């Protein structure tokens, strides 16, 4: 079953623009929400993560916005650069008593044009 | 090593052949995961080890899939009698605190 839904499937942005990727989850037991970046031929790499006790987290050009009541979270990439072109995955897991098994979204292919 | 290492990087198997995929996690990482990533999809959980104990194998698609980590370090994912639907990238991840570190994956193509 699809527990984490991600959109859009692909996104094209001009250099300097803002890229926004959205995710929605179903399982209210999830308590850790990371975003991963994957380049072709590479494994996913952690970009930024958030816990549901905060509504926003910013690291450099990357910001996660989290809406617990709507069970949605999004990734914003400010000042998008051609080097940001990659596939982005949102994910969710249950920490605490669980061991952090990740449930991933379907992925968004981001292309940033120079 | 510096990161999670997987081998081989690419594997072509004839349908019905058995394959073994290896994962060398980051030294000292207790937790190890295997994920399967179909083309154009997000990774899907296969199995989890804590040291040498396989605590969750709920994601293994069939009894043709078997994983082990006998000494709590290197892990092997074995697929018996491969089928075309097994074609995918198999990712290994080891974990420190909340962060999972992924290897580059093994791309398995069953012909």
XYZ file of N, CA and C in Angstrom:
675
model
N 0.852 -1.188 0.000
C 0.000 0.000 0.000
C 0.892 1.244 0.000
N 0.355 2.319 -0.602
C 1.117 3.537 -0.742
C 0.877 4.385 0.487
N 1.827 4.403 1.396
C 1.647 5.153 2.639
C 2.179 6.568 2.546
N 3.047 6.827 1.571
C 3.583 8.172 1.373
C 3.420 8.513 -0.110
N 2.656 9.556 -0.381
C 2.395 9.966 -1.756
C 3.139 11.267 -2.043
N 3.839 11.286 -3.163
C 4.699 12.405 -3.511
C 4.280 13.002 -4.841
N 4.372 14.330 -4.914
C 4.074 15.020 -6.174
C 4.887 16.308 -6.261
N 5.187 16.788 -7.474
C 4.865 16.160 -8.747
C 5.842 15.043 -9.078
N 5.567 14.326 -10.119
C 6.454 13.256 -10.566
C 7.733 13.848 -11.177
N 7.597 14.995 -11.852
C 8.747 15.682 -12.418
C 8.531 17.176 -12.334
N 9.640 17.896 -12.330
C 9.583 19.343 -12.119
C 10.731 19.992 -12.880
N 10.408 21.029 -13.633
C 11.436 21.785 -14.351
C 11.414 23.214 -13.833
N 12.587 23.697 -13.434
C 12.714 25.024 -12.830
C 13.894 25.741 -13.475
N 13.763 27.038 -13.600
C 14.880 27.834 -14.092
C 15.849 28.117 -12.950
N 17.103 28.270 -13.324
C 18.130 28.618 -12.341
C 17.704 29.856 -11.561
N 17.851 29.776 -10.238
C 17.452 30.873 -9.379
C 16.022 30.791 -8.883
N 15.240 29.898 -9.446
C 13.839 29.745 -9.056
C 13.669 28.892 -7.802
N 12.429 28.753 -7.398
C 12.108 27.951 -6.213
C 11.497 26.615 -6.654
N 12.033 25.528 -6.137
C 11.481 24.200 -6.422
C 10.679 23.755 -5.203
N 9.478 23.268 -5.451
C 8.618 22.812 -4.343
C 8.119 21.407 -4.632
N 8.356 20.513 -3.703
C 7.929 19.119 -3.824
C 7.076 18.791 -2.594
N 5.968 18.127 -2.833
C 5.009 17.868 -1.766
C 4.857 16.382 -1.472
N 4.592 16.085 -0.206
C 4.332 14.708 0.204
C 3.195 14.656 1.208
N 2.436 13.582 1.150
C 1.363 13.341 2.097
C 1.506 11.930 2.640
N 1.238 11.767 3.924
C 1.366 10.444 4.523
C 0.060 10.045 5.185
N -0.067 8.742 5.447
C -1.305 8.225 6.019
C -1.135 7.777 7.473
N 0.009 7.220 7.772
C 0.208 6.615 9.082
C 0.572 7.672 10.120
N -0.313 7.935 11.064
C -0.063 8.977 12.065
C 1.013 8.570 13.074
N 1.455 7.318 13.017
C 2.537 6.889 13.905
C 3.908 7.332 13.403
N 3.991 7.760 12.147
C 5.273 8.256 11.635
C 5.709 9.465 12.454
N 6.995 9.508 12.799
C 7.471 10.630 13.599
C 8.830 11.149 13.152
N 9.236 10.774 11.957
C 10.510 11.259 11.413
C 10.337 11.331 9.907
N 10.661 12.499 9.332
C 10.351 12.754 7.923
C 11.594 13.312 7.232
N 12.382 12.436 6.604
C 13.574 12.892 5.882
C 13.312 13.081 4.391
N 14.159 13.885 3.786
C 14.187 14.003 2.330
C 15.544 13.492 1.858
N 15.503 12.702 0.782
C 16.719 12.167 0.215
C 16.900 12.686 -1.216
N 18.158 12.858 -1.584
C 18.540 13.286 -2.929
C 19.302 12.136 -3.575
N 18.940 11.815 -4.795
C 19.605 10.710 -5.477
C 20.031 11.139 -6.872
N 21.326 10.988 -7.146
C 21.864 11.224 -8.477
C 21.930 9.896 -9.220
N 21.889 9.941 -10.562
C 21.932 8.691 -11.337
C 23.126 7.828 -10.961
N 22.845 6.561 -10.729
C 23.911 5.618 -10.408
C 24.407 5.678 -8.979
N 23.772 6.498 -8.174
C 24.174 6.632 -6.770
C 23.031 6.218 -5.862
N 23.383 5.946 -4.605
C 22.349 5.683 -3.624
C 21.765 6.985 -3.096
N 20.591 6.923 -2.488
C 20.007 8.131 -1.905
C 20.894 8.680 -0.791
N 20.937 10.003 -0.673
C 21.715 10.661 0.378
C 20.800 11.607 1.141
N 20.897 11.566 2.466
C 20.049 12.423 3.297
C 20.340 13.890 3.024
N 19.254 14.634 2.796
C 19.357 16.067 2.519
C 18.992 16.877 3.764
N 17.841 16.612 4.302
C 17.311 17.340 5.457
C 16.177 16.513 6.037
N 15.930 16.653 7.333
C 14.869 15.869 7.968
C 14.181 16.705 9.039
N 12.944 16.307 9.368
C 12.172 17.052 10.353
C 11.383 16.089 11.222
N 11.116 16.492 12.437
C 10.233 15.751 13.332
C 8.947 16.545 13.490
N 7.835 15.914 13.846
C 6.543 16.599 13.835
C 6.332 17.627 14.943
N 7.310 17.819 15.819
C 7.134 18.820 16.873
C 7.486 20.223 16.398
N 7.984 20.340 15.166
C 8.250 21.665 14.593
C 7.547 21.765 13.245
N 7.247 22.992 12.831
C 6.507 23.178 11.582
C 7.423 23.518 10.417
N 8.660 23.878 10.707
C 9.572 24.244 9.629
C 11.011 24.013 10.078
N 11.833 23.585 9.110
C 13.258 23.448 9.375
C 14.007 23.921 8.144
N 15.024 24.737 8.349
C 15.773 25.298 7.234
C 17.236 24.965 7.385
N 17.836 24.507 6.276
C 19.269 24.267 6.230
C 19.782 24.802 4.899
N 20.417 25.959 4.958
C 20.906 26.576 3.735
C 19.758 26.923 2.808
N 19.824 26.420 1.576
C 18.782 26.719 0.594
C 17.580 25.773 0.702
N 17.664 24.791 1.582
C 16.628 23.765 1.690
C 15.771 23.987 2.937
N 14.451 23.938 2.753
C 13.511 24.121 3.853
C 12.453 23.039 3.781
N 12.160 22.441 4.940
C 11.012 21.534 5.044
C 9.917 22.284 5.784
N 8.697 22.235 5.205
C 7.514 22.728 5.892
C 6.660 21.527 6.257
N 6.156 21.520 7.489
C 5.433 20.346 7.989
C 4.079 20.759 8.533
N 3.021 20.092 8.093
C 1.658 20.358 8.558
C 1.100 19.064 9.140
N 1.173 18.941 10.469
C 0.795 17.700 11.132
C -0.701 17.399 10.969
N -1.535 18.409 11.074
C -2.984 18.179 11.003
C -3.403 17.699 9.617
N -2.719 18.202 8.600
C -3.036 17.791 7.225
C -2.255 16.559 6.803
N -1.323 16.134 7.631
C -0.443 15.000 7.321
C 0.277 15.234 5.997
N 0.872 16.425 5.892
C 1.591 16.790 4.678
C 2.908 17.465 5.042
N 3.885 17.302 4.178
C 5.134 18.016 4.337
C 5.726 18.287 2.965
N 6.526 19.329 2.882
C 7.053 19.727 1.582
C 8.506 20.166 1.696
N 9.183 20.061 0.576
C 10.571 20.501 0.452
C 10.594 21.712 -0.463
N 11.242 22.771 -0.003
C 11.426 23.964 -0.807
C 12.924 24.138 -1.047
N 13.290 24.290 -2.319
C 14.679 24.555 -2.664
C 14.735 25.965 -3.213
N 15.345 26.833 -2.454
C 15.461 28.236 -2.876
C 16.662 28.391 -3.806
N 16.590 29.415 -4.689
C 17.728 29.702 -5.566
C 18.236 28.415 -6.218
N 17.340 27.682 -6.854
C 17.694 26.383 -7.438
C 18.845 26.512 -8.430
N 19.746 25.544 -8.386
C 20.943 25.517 -9.228
C 20.947 24.270 -10.112
N 21.623 24.354 -11.272
C 21.698 23.164 -12.128
C 22.239 21.937 -11.395
N 23.129 22.137 -10.439
C 23.665 21.032 -9.650
C 22.645 20.377 -8.738
N 21.483 21.020 -8.572
C 20.408 20.428 -7.772
C 19.602 19.410 -8.584
N 19.855 19.356 -9.892
C 19.120 18.419 -10.753
C 19.388 16.991 -10.294
N 18.342 16.321 -9.860
C 18.451 14.989 -9.268
C 17.029 14.479 -9.022
N 16.940 13.290 -8.474
C 15.641 12.769 -8.034
C 15.542 12.937 -6.525
N 14.432 13.453 -6.083
C 14.221 13.704 -4.661
C 13.125 12.778 -4.133
N 13.393 12.189 -2.996
C 12.434 11.298 -2.350
C 12.101 11.811 -0.960
N 10.814 11.911 -0.655
C 10.426 12.090 0.725
C 10.297 10.696 1.345
N 10.378 10.652 2.645
C 10.254 9.380 3.348
C 9.684 9.635 4.733
N 9.280 8.555 5.366
C 8.750 8.653 6.722
C 9.108 7.384 7.472
N 9.276 7.514 8.781
C 9.552 6.336 9.595
C 9.027 6.549 11.012
N 8.964 5.440 11.717
C 8.624 5.475 13.133
C 9.905 5.247 13.908
N 10.299 6.225 14.667
C 11.469 6.061 15.506
C 11.008 5.506 16.856
N 11.732 5.765 17.885
C 11.319 5.315 19.203
C 11.391 3.814 19.310
N 10.280 3.181 19.499
C 10.261 1.733 19.690
C 10.579 0.989 18.403
N 10.448 1.663 17.274
C 10.775 1.038 16.003
C 12.255 1.264 15.706
N 12.712 0.769 14.584
C 14.130 0.853 14.252
C 14.385 1.731 13.045
N 13.375 2.485 12.621
C 13.608 3.442 11.564
C 13.492 2.922 10.162
N 12.662 1.918 9.953
C 12.390 1.451 8.594
C 11.746 2.590 7.822
N 12.312 2.931 6.669
C 11.839 4.059 5.875
C 10.786 3.630 4.861
N 9.722 4.425 4.775
C 8.729 4.300 3.714
C 8.904 5.498 2.805
N 9.198 5.233 1.525
C 9.535 6.298 0.589
C 8.354 6.685 -0.282
N 8.363 7.958 -0.734
C 7.471 8.374 -1.800
C 8.013 7.881 -3.127
N 7.268 8.191 -4.191
C 7.610 7.659 -5.518
C 8.751 8.411 -6.184
N 9.094 9.597 -5.656
C 10.198 10.352 -6.223
C 9.761 11.477 -7.143
N 10.567 12.532 -7.194
C 10.360 13.662 -8.095
C 11.664 13.928 -8.829
N 11.589 13.914 -10.140
C 12.768 14.215 -10.948
C 12.819 15.716 -11.156
N 13.834 16.353 -10.575
C 13.988 17.806 -10.686
C 15.039 18.132 -11.734
N 14.667 19.007 -12.655
C 15.615 19.514 -13.651
C 15.681 21.019 -13.501
N 16.884 21.529 -13.271
C 17.081 22.969 -13.156
C 17.846 23.432 -14.389
N 17.191 24.270 -15.185
C 17.814 24.771 -16.412
C 18.683 25.978 -16.105
N 19.874 26.036 -16.737
C 20.776 27.171 -16.481
C 20.252 28.482 -17.065
N 35.485 1.374 6.217
C 35.568 2.178 5.008
C 34.829 3.499 5.165
N 34.898 4.325 4.145
C 34.311 5.651 4.214
C 32.803 5.609 4.098
N 32.266 4.624 3.427
C 30.835 4.568 3.221
C 30.379 3.135 3.090
N 29.109 2.983 2.736
C 28.549 1.653 2.512
C 28.979 1.177 1.121
N 29.527 0.002 1.066
C 30.023 -0.538 -0.190
C 29.199 -1.749 -0.599
N 28.776 -1.760 -1.864
C 27.996 -2.887 -2.367
C 28.681 -3.490 -3.583
N 28.566 -4.792 -3.695
C 29.130 -5.463 -4.867
C 28.287 -6.674 -5.230
N 28.211 -7.028 -6.531
C 28.766 -6.235 -7.623
C 27.916 -5.000 -7.882
N 28.392 -4.081 -8.683
C 27.595 -2.911 -9.043
C 26.498 -3.299 -10.023
N 26.826 -4.211 -10.911
C 25.873 -4.664 -11.911
C 25.917 -6.189 -11.960
N 24.734 -6.761 -12.148
C 24.657 -8.215 -12.263
C 23.585 -8.559 -13.279
N 23.958 -9.340 -14.282
C 22.993 -9.865 -15.234
C 22.843 -11.349 -14.962
N 21.626 -11.776 -14.733
C 21.377 -13.180 -14.426
C 20.352 -13.742 -15.396
N 20.548 -14.976 -15.778
C 19.550 -15.657 -16.584
C 18.418 -16.105 -15.676
N 17.219 -16.067 -16.182
C 16.073 -16.474 -15.383
C 16.292 -17.879 -14.826
N 16.078 -18.017 -13.534
C 16.273 -19.302 -12.881
C 17.610 -19.425 -12.167
N 18.498 -18.495 -12.431
C 19.821 -18.513 -11.811
C 19.738 -17.951 -10.391
N 20.613 -18.400 -9.521
C 20.723 -17.850 -8.174
C 21.754 -16.730 -8.167
N 21.491 -15.663 -7.369
C 22.450 -14.571 -7.267
C 22.683 -14.239 -5.797
N 23.855 -13.645 -5.525
C 24.198 -13.191 -4.174
C 24.739 -11.779 -4.265
N 24.165 -10.895 -3.489
C 24.550 -9.488 -3.486
C 25.153 -9.165 -2.122
N 26.290 -8.449 -2.147
C 27.033 -8.218 -0.911
C 26.940 -6.763 -0.470
N 26.908 -6.579 0.837
C 26.907 -5.239 1.417
C 27.925 -5.157 2.543
N 28.829 -4.182 2.440
C 29.760 -3.870 3.519
C 29.311 -2.570 4.161
N 28.748 -2.621 5.346
C 28.238 -1.384 5.959
C 29.370 -0.537 6.526
N 29.028 0.636 6.973
C 29.997 1.490 7.658
C 30.380 0.802 8.971
N 31.683 0.775 9.234
C 32.182 0.074 10.415
C 31.523 0.599 11.688
N 31.040 -0.321 12.493
C 30.435 0.054 13.773
C 28.943 0.279 13.729
N 28.376 0.322 12.536
C 26.928 0.520 12.437
C 26.213 -0.786 12.765
N 25.357 -0.696 13.763
C 24.637 -1.877 14.235
C 23.491 -2.241 13.295
N 22.822 -1.213 12.783
C 21.612 -1.428 11.986
C 21.949 -1.501 10.502
N 21.326 -2.467 9.834
C 21.538 -2.637 8.392
C 20.205 -2.981 7.744
N 19.946 -2.304 6.629
C 18.694 -2.480 5.887
C 19.000 -2.867 4.443
N 18.085 -3.611 3.857
C 18.072 -3.845 2.413
C 16.775 -3.263 1.863
N 16.907 -2.553 0.733
C 15.759 -2.007 0.024
C 15.843 -2.437 -1.440
N 14.678 -2.502 -2.066
C 14.588 -2.789 -3.496
C 14.028 -1.551 -4.187
N 14.710 -1.100 -5.251
C 14.242 0.085 -5.969
C 13.976 -0.285 -7.426
N 12.705 -0.359 -7.781
C 12.338 -0.604 -9.169
C 12.554 0.671 -9.970
N 12.677 0.526 -11.271
C 12.956 1.659 -12.143
C 11.885 2.740 -11.991
N 12.317 3.949 -11.693
C 11.390 5.068 -11.587
C 10.559 5.098 -10.321
N 10.937 4.278 -9.334
C 10.179 4.209 -8.089
C 11.070 4.524 -6.887
N 10.445 4.737 -5.754
C 11.193 4.902 -4.536
C 11.623 3.559 -3.980
N 12.668 3.547 -3.166
C 13.091 2.283 -2.555
C 11.991 1.697 -1.681
N 11.929 0.372 -1.663
C 10.972 -0.324 -0.810
C 11.730 -1.260 0.122
N 11.317 -1.252 1.372
C 11.965 -2.032 2.424
C 11.882 -3.526 2.146
N 13.003 -4.199 2.349
C 13.026 -5.653 2.244
C 13.217 -6.297 3.622
N 14.320 -5.915 4.297
C 14.640 -6.594 5.549
C 15.570 -5.742 6.392
N 15.614 -6.054 7.703
C 16.405 -5.284 8.666
C 17.171 -6.208 9.595
N 18.426 -5.829 9.837
C 19.273 -6.535 10.798
C 19.718 -5.582 11.905
N 19.718 -6.098 13.102
C 20.388 -5.424 14.213
C 21.510 -6.348 14.634
N 22.743 -5.927 14.378
C 23.893 -6.838 14.487
C 23.629 -8.060 13.602
N 23.709 -9.254 14.151
C 23.511 -10.439 13.324
C 22.068 -10.916 13.303
N 21.234 -10.280 14.103
C 19.844 -10.720 14.205
C 18.971 -10.058 13.135
N 18.252 -10.886 12.389
C 17.311 -10.383 11.396
C 15.976 -10.150 12.093
N 15.690 -8.893 12.402
C 14.518 -8.575 13.207
C 13.258 -8.352 12.395
N 13.412 -8.090 11.117
C 12.228 -7.832 10.292
C 12.536 -8.279 8.871
N 11.766 -9.214 8.374
C 11.922 -9.626 6.978
C 10.584 -9.536 6.258
N 9.742 -8.662 6.764
C 8.382 -8.543 6.243
C 8.318 -8.049 4.805
N 9.363 -7.399 4.312
C 9.338 -6.868 2.956
C 9.869 -7.811 1.895
N 10.421 -8.928 2.290
C 10.931 -9.887 1.304
C 9.760 -10.390 0.462
N 9.845 -10.279 -0.870
C 8.684 -10.554 -1.726
C 8.280 -12.022 -1.797
N 9.221 -12.914 -1.590
C 8.879 -14.336 -1.657
C 9.942 -15.132 -0.915
N 9.696 -16.417 -0.777
C 10.678 -17.253 -0.084
C 11.904 -17.524 -0.952
N 11.946 -16.945 -2.140
C 13.172 -17.048 -2.943
C 14.234 -16.058 -2.467
N 13.801 -15.104 -1.657
C 14.715 -14.079 -1.154
C 15.175 -14.454 0.257
N 16.473 -14.349 0.464
C 17.046 -14.714 1.753
C 18.194 -13.763 2.053
N 18.276 -13.289 3.292
C 19.365 -12.394 3.670
C 20.016 -12.885 4.932
N 21.297 -12.602 5.065
C 22.026 -12.994 6.271
C 23.091 -11.977 6.598
N 23.481 -11.999 7.857
C 24.540 -11.105 8.362
C 25.204 -11.853 9.527
N 25.877 -12.916 9.242
C 26.291 -13.887 10.264
C 27.182 -13.337 11.373
N 28.015 -12.352 11.070
C 28.929 -11.827 12.096
C 28.597 -10.393 12.463
N 27.434 -9.937 12.046
C 27.006 -8.602 12.424
C 27.688 -7.490 11.660
N 28.344 -7.834 10.559
C 28.994 -6.803 9.743
C 28.511 -6.930 8.300
N 29.260 -7.644 7.480
C 28.887 -7.848 6.076
C 27.558 -8.590 5.993
N 26.753 -8.162 5.015
C 25.469 -8.830 4.787
C 25.387 -9.290 3.338
N 24.669 -10.369 3.133
C 24.451 -10.892 1.793
C 22.953 -11.078 1.564
N 22.493 -10.586 0.438
C 21.117 -10.821 0.007
C 21.179 -11.853 -1.121
N 20.490 -12.951 -0.935
C 20.494 -14.013 -1.929
C 19.112 -14.147 -2.542
N 19.093 -14.274 -3.844
C 17.840 -14.497 -4.554
C 17.973 -15.798 -5.318
N 17.092 -16.718 -5.040
C 17.124 -18.017 -5.714
C 16.160 -18.020 -6.896
N 16.543 -18.752 -7.915
C 15.662 -18.953 -9.083
C 15.095 -17.614 -9.557
N 16.002 -16.722 -9.931
C 15.592 -15.357 -10.278
C 14.525 -15.336 -11.367
N 13.643 -14.344 -11.236
C 12.570 -14.106 -12.190
C 12.734 -12.696 -12.761
N 12.085 -12.438 -13.883
C 12.218 -11.115 -14.513
C 11.766 -9.999 -13.580
N 10.747 -10.277 -12.779
C 10.242 -9.230 -11.880
C 11.218 -8.886 -10.762
N 12.285 -9.670 -10.619
C 13.307 -9.355 -9.621
C 14.265 -8.272 -10.120
N 14.190 -7.921 -11.391
C 15.070 -6.881 -11.938
C 14.806 -5.564 -11.231
N 15.857 -5.009 -10.632
C 15.731 -3.793 -9.838
C 17.127 -3.414 -9.345
N 17.201 -2.275 -8.681
C 18.414 -1.918 -7.955
C 18.199 -2.303 -6.500
N 19.155 -3.026 -5.949
C 19.077 -3.442 -4.551
C 20.030 -2.574 -3.737
N 19.460 -1.838 -2.812
C 20.200 -0.881 -1.998
C 20.389 -1.416 -0.583
N 21.571 -1.201 -0.077
C 21.866 -1.526 1.304
C 22.089 -0.213 2.046
N 21.650 -0.142 3.284
C 21.867 1.058 4.091
C 22.270 0.648 5.491
N 23.229 1.366 6.058
C 23.503 1.179 7.483
C 23.178 2.489 8.193
N 22.960 2.379 9.484
C 22.334 3.495 10.174
C 23.055 3.865 11.443
N 23.223 5.178 11.640
C 23.801 5.728 12.858
C 22.818 6.753 13.394
N 22.346 6.553 14.603
C 21.281 7.412 15.156
C 20.094 7.384 14.202
N 19.634 8.524 13.710
C 18.475 8.521 12.823
C 18.860 8.531 11.345
N 20.136 8.680 11.014
C 20.514 8.826 9.613
C 20.912 7.499 8.999
N 20.277 7.196 7.875
C 20.617 6.008 7.104
C 21.557 6.398 5.981
N 22.643 5.639 5.830
C 23.639 5.876 4.790
C 23.499 4.746 3.768
N 23.249 5.126 2.534
C 23.003 4.144 1.493
C 24.259 3.870 0.667
N 24.376 2.627 0.222
C 25.373 2.289 -0.773
C 24.882 2.689 -2.159
N 25.726 2.443 -3.156
C 25.374 2.814 -4.529
C 24.400 1.822 -5.157
N 24.268 0.674 -4.523
C 23.305 -0.285 -5.032
C 23.905 -1.287 -5.999
N 23.206 -2.387 -6.153
C 23.512 -3.381 -7.183
C 22.339 -3.407 -8.148
N 22.627 -3.150 -9.412
C 21.562 -3.218 -10.422
C 21.493 -4.642 -10.947
N 20.405 -5.305 -10.660
C 20.186 -6.684 -11.119
C 19.252 -6.678 -12.319
N 19.715 -7.300 -13.385
C 18.888 -7.464 -14.579
C 18.731 -8.953 -14.830
N 17.498 -9.410 -14.875
C 17.228 -10.830 -15.126
C 16.714 -10.961 -16.557
N 17.429 -11.759 -17.333
C 17.078 -11.905 -18.759
C 16.571 -13.323 -19.058
